[in-house]
Coordinates of C-alpha atoms and ligand atoms in Angstrom, one line a residue:
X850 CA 15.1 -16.2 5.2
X851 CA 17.5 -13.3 5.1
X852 CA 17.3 -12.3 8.7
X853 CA 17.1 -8.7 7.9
X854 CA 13.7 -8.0 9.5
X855 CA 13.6 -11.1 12.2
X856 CA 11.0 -10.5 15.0
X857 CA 10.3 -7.1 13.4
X858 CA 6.9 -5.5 14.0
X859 CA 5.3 -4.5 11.1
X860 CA 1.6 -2.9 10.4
X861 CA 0.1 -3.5 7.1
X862 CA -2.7 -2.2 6.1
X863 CA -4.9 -3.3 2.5
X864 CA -5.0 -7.3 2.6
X865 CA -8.1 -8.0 0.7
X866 CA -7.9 -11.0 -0.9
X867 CA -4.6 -13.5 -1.9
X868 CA -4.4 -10.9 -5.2
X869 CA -3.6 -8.0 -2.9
X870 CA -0.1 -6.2 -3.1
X871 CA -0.4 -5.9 0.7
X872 CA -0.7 -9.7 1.0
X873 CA 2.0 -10.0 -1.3
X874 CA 4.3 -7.8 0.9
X875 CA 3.0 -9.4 4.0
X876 CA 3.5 -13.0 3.3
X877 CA 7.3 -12.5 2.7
X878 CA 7.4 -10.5 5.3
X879 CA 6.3 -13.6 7.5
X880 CA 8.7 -15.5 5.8
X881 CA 11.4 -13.6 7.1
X882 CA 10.1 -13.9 10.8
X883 CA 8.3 -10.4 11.2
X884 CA 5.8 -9.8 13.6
X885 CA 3.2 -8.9 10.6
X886 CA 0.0 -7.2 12.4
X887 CA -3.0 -6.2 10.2
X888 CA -5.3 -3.7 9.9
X889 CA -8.6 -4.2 7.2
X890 CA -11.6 -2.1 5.8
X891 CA -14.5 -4.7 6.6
X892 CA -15.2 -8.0 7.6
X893 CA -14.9 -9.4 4.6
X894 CA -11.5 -8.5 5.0
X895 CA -10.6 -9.8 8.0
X896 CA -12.1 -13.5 6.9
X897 CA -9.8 -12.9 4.3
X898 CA -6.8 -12.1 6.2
X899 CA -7.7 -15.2 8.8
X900 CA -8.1 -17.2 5.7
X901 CA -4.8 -16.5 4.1
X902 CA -2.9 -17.3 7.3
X903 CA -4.6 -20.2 8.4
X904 CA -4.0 -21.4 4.4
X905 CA 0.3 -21.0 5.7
X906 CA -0.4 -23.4 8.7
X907 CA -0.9 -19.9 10.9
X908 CA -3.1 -19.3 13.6
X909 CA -4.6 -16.2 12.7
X910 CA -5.3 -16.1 17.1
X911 CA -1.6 -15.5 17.1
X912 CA -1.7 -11.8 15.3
X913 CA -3.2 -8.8 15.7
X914 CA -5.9 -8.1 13.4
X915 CA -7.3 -4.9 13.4
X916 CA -10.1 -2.6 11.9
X917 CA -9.2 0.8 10.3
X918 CA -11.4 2.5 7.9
X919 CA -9.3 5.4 6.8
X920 CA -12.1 7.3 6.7
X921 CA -12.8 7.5 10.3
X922 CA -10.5 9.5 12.8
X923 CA -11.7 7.0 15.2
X924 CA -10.6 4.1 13.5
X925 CA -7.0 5.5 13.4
X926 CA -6.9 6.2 16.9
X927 CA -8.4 3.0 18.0
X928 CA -5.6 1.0 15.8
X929 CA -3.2 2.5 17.1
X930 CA -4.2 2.9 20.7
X931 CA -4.6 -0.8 20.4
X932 CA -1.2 -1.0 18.7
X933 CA 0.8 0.8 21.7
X934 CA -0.6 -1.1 24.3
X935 CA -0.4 -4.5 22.8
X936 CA 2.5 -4.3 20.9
X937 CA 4.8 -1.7 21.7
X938 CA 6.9 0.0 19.2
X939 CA 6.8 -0.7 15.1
X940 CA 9.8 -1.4 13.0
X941 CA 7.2 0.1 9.7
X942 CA 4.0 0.6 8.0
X943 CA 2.8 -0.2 4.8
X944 CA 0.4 1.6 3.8
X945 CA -1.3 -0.8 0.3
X946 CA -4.8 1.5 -0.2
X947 CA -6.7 2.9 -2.2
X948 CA -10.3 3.6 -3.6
X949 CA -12.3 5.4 -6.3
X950 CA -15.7 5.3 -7.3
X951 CA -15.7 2.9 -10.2
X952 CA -17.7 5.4 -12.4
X953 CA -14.1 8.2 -12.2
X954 CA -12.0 5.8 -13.8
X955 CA -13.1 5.3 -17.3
X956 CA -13.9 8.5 -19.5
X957 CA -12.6 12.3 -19.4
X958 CA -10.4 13.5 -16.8
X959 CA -12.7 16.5 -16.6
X960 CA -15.9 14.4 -16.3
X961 CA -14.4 14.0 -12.9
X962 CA -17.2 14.5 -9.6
X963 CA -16.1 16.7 -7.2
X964 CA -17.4 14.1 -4.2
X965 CA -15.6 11.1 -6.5
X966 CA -12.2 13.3 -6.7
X967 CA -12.3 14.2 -2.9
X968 CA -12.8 11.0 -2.4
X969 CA -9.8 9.4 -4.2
X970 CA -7.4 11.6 -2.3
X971 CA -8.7 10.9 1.0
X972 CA -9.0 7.3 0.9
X973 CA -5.9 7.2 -1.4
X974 CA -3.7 10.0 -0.4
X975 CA -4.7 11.7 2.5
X976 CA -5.0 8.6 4.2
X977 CA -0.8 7.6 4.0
X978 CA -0.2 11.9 5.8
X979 CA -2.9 10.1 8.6
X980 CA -1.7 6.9 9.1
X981 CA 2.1 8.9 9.6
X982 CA 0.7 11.1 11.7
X983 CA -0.1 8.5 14.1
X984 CA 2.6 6.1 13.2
X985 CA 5.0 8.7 14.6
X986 CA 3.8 7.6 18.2
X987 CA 4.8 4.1 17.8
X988 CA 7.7 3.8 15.2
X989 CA 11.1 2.7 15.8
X990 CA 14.1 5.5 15.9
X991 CA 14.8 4.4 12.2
X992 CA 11.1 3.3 11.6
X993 CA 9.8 2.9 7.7
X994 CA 6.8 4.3 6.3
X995 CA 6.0 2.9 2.8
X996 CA 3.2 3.7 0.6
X997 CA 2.6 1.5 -2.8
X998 CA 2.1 4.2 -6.0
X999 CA 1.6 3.6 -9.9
X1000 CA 3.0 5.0 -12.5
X1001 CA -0.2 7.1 -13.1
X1002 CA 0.8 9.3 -11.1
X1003 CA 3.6 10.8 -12.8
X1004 CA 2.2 10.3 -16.8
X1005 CA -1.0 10.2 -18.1
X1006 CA -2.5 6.4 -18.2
X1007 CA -5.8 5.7 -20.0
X1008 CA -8.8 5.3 -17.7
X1009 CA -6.7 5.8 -14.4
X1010 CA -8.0 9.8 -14.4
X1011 CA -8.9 10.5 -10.6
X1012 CA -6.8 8.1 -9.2
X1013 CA -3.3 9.5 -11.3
X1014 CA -4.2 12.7 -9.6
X1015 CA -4.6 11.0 -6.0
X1016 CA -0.8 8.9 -6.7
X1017 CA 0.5 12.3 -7.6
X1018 CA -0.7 13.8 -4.7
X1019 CA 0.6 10.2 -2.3
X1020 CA 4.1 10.5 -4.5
X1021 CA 5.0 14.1 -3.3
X1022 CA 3.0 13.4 0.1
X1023 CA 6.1 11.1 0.1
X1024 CA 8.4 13.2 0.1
X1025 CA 7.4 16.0 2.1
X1026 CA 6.6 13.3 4.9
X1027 CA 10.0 12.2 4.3
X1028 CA 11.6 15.7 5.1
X1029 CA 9.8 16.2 8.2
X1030 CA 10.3 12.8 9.7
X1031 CA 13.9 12.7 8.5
X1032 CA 15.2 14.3 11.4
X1033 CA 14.0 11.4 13.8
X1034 CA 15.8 8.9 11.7
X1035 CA 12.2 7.8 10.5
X1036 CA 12.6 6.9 6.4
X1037 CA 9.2 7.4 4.3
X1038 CA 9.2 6.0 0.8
X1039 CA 6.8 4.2 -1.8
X1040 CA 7.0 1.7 -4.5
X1041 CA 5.5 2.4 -8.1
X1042 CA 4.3 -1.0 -8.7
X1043 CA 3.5 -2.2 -12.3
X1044 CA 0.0 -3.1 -12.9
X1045 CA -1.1 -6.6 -10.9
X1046 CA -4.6 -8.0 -11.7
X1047 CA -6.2 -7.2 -7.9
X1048 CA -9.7 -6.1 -7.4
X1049 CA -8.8 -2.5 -7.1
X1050 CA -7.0 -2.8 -10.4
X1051 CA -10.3 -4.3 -12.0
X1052 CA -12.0 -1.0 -11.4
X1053 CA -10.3 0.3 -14.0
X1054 CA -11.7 0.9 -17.6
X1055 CA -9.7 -1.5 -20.0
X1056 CA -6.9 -2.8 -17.6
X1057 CA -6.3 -5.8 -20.1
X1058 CA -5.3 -3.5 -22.5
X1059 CA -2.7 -1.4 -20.0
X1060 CA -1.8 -4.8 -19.2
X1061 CA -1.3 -6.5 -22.8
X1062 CA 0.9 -2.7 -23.7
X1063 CA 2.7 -3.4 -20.4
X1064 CA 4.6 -6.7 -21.8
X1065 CA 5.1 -5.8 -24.9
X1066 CA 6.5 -2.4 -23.9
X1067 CA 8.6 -3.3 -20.5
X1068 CA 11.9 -4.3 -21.2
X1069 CA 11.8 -7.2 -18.7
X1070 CA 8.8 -8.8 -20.8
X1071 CA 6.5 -9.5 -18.1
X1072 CA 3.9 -8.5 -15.5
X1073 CA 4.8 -7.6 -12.4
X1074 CA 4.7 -10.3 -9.7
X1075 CA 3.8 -9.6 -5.9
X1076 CA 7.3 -11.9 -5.3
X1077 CA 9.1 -8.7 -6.8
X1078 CA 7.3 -6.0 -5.0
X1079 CA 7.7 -8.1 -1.5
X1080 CA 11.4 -8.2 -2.4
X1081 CA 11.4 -5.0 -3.0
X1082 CA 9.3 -4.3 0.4
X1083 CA 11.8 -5.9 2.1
X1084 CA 14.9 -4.3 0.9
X1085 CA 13.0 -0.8 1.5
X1086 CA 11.8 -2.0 5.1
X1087 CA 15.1 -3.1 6.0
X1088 CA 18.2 -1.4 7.0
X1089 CA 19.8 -2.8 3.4
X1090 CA 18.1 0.8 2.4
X1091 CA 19.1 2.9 5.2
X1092 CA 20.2 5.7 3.3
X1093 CA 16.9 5.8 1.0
X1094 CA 14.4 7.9 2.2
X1095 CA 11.6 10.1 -0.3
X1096 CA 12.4 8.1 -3.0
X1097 CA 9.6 6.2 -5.4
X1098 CA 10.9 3.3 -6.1
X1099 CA 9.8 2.0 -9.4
X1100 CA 9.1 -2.0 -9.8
X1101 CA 7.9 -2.5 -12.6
X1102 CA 10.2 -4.9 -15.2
X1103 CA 11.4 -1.4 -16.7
X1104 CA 8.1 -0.2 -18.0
X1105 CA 8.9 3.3 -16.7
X1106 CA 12.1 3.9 -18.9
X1107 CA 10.2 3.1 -22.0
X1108 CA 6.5 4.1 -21.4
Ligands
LIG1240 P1 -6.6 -4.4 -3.4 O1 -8.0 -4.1 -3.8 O2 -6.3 -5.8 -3.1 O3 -6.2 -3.5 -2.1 C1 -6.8 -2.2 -1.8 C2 -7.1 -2.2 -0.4 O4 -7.6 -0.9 0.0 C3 -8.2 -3.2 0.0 O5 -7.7 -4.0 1.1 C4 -9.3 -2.3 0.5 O6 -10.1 -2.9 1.5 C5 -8.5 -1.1 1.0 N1 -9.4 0.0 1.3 C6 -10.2 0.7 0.4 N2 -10.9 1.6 1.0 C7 -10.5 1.6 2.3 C8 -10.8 2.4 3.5 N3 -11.7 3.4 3.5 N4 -10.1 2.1 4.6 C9 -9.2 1.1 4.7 N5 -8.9 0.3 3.6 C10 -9.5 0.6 2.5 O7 -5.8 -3.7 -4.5 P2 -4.2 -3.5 -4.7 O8 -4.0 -3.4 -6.1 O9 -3.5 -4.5 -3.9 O10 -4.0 -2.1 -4.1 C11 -3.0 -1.8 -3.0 C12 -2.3 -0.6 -3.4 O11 -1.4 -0.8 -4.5 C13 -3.1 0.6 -3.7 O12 -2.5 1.8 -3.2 C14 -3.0 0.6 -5.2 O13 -3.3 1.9 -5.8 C15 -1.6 0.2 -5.4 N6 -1.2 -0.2 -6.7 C16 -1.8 -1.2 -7.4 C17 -1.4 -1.6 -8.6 C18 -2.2 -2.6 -9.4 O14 -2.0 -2.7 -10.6 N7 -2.9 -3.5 -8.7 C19 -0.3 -0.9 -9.2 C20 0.3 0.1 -8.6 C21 -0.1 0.4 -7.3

């Protein structure tokens, strides 16, 4: 434990399953003795969340577990009602979502729905302005905001179509976040990860393939593991970054200096 974010209070929000970044980021972040409270989509979730802490040796009775479809305005103000009143004031926010209708990510670009593109940016996109929106009630003076991106959103990936649009929008979402909360002392960045084989990344078309070109093209020869991006979580949630803020940090062995 590196002490840097001991008895921290932290919302995350995306666990689905032991594949998910946000469970990646989580679990260390319990490891370094952070208050970690939750917020999930359905129930399935939630099992899943009780599941993966009870599988530490945790009593899942001991954290806050809360539902937030990012959909619904009421969600958002339940959570973090809940939030204020239980818990008191947040060190950070991850925000680890994202969704698009299966169908959008294989194909043309222009194929694209208009309902399946609105979509993508609200659960994807619009849904990390939300989330700061209410955040700002109940973060820290030098709170964190973090968002988890891909490198979609800056060149064009095979397949990934709606949802490079959607990181592109979250990515400069970032940074204009980052300018407005900048003069509270609140920082807002997000982490490019490289692809990780997680049920959201199964949605899209051929992600063997992005992932085979991945090793062979990343100068660190490797995938991406969620140990690197909760390191990485953890130096961007922690003061170690204090002077970062709007920045995309890529973590992804390299693959964005070749690809
Ligand atoms: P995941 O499927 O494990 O997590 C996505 C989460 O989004 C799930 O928990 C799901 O329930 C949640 N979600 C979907 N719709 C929601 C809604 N309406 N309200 C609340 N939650 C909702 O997949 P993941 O790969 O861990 O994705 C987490 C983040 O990481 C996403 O932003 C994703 O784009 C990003 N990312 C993933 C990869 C990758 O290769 N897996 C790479 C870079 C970035």
């Amino acid at each position: 434990m590196t002490g840097l974010i001991k008895g921290k209070k932290i919302l995350v929000m995306g666990v689905a399953n032991k594949w998910s970044i946000g469970w990646g980021i989580a679990d260390r972040f319990i490891d370094e003795g952070a208050e970690v409270i939750f917020s999930y989509f359905d129930e399935r979730n939630r099992k899943s969340i009780e599941k993966l802490l009870s599988g530490k040796g945790l009593n899942p009775e001991d954290f806050g577990i809360y539902k937030c479809d990012v959909a619904e305005k009421e969600d958002f103000e339940n959570l973090f009602e809940i939030i204020a009143k239980d818990h008191g004031k947040l060190k950070g926010v991850v925000h680890s979502i994202a969704y698009s209708n299966k169908d959008e990510l294989r194909g043309k670009y222009y194929d694209t729905s208009k309902d399946g593109y609105l979509l993508a940016q609200e659960i994807s996109s619009f849904s990390f302005v939300e989330t700061a929106k209410y955040a700002k009630e109940v973060l820290e003076e030098n709170g964190t905001l973090m968002a988890l991106s891909y490198y979609g959103g800056e060149k064009v990936i095979k397949n990934y179509n709606v949802m490079g649009v959607a990181k592109a929008a979250l990515e400069a979402s970032v940074k204009y976040l980052a300018n407005d909360f900048g003069e509270v002392g609140i920082r807002v960045n997000a982490i490019s990860a490289g692809p990780i084989k997680t049920m959201s990344a199964k949605g899209v078309g051929q992600f063997d393939l992005i992932a085979k070109g991945f090793i062979e093209r990343a100068p660190l020869k490797r995938m991406v593991t969620l140990e690197d991006l909760g390191n990485s979580a953890l130096y961007l949630m922690s003061d170690l970054s204090s002077g970062v803020t709007g920045e995309i940090l890529h973590v992804d062995c390299g693959f964005n200096i070749t690809g």
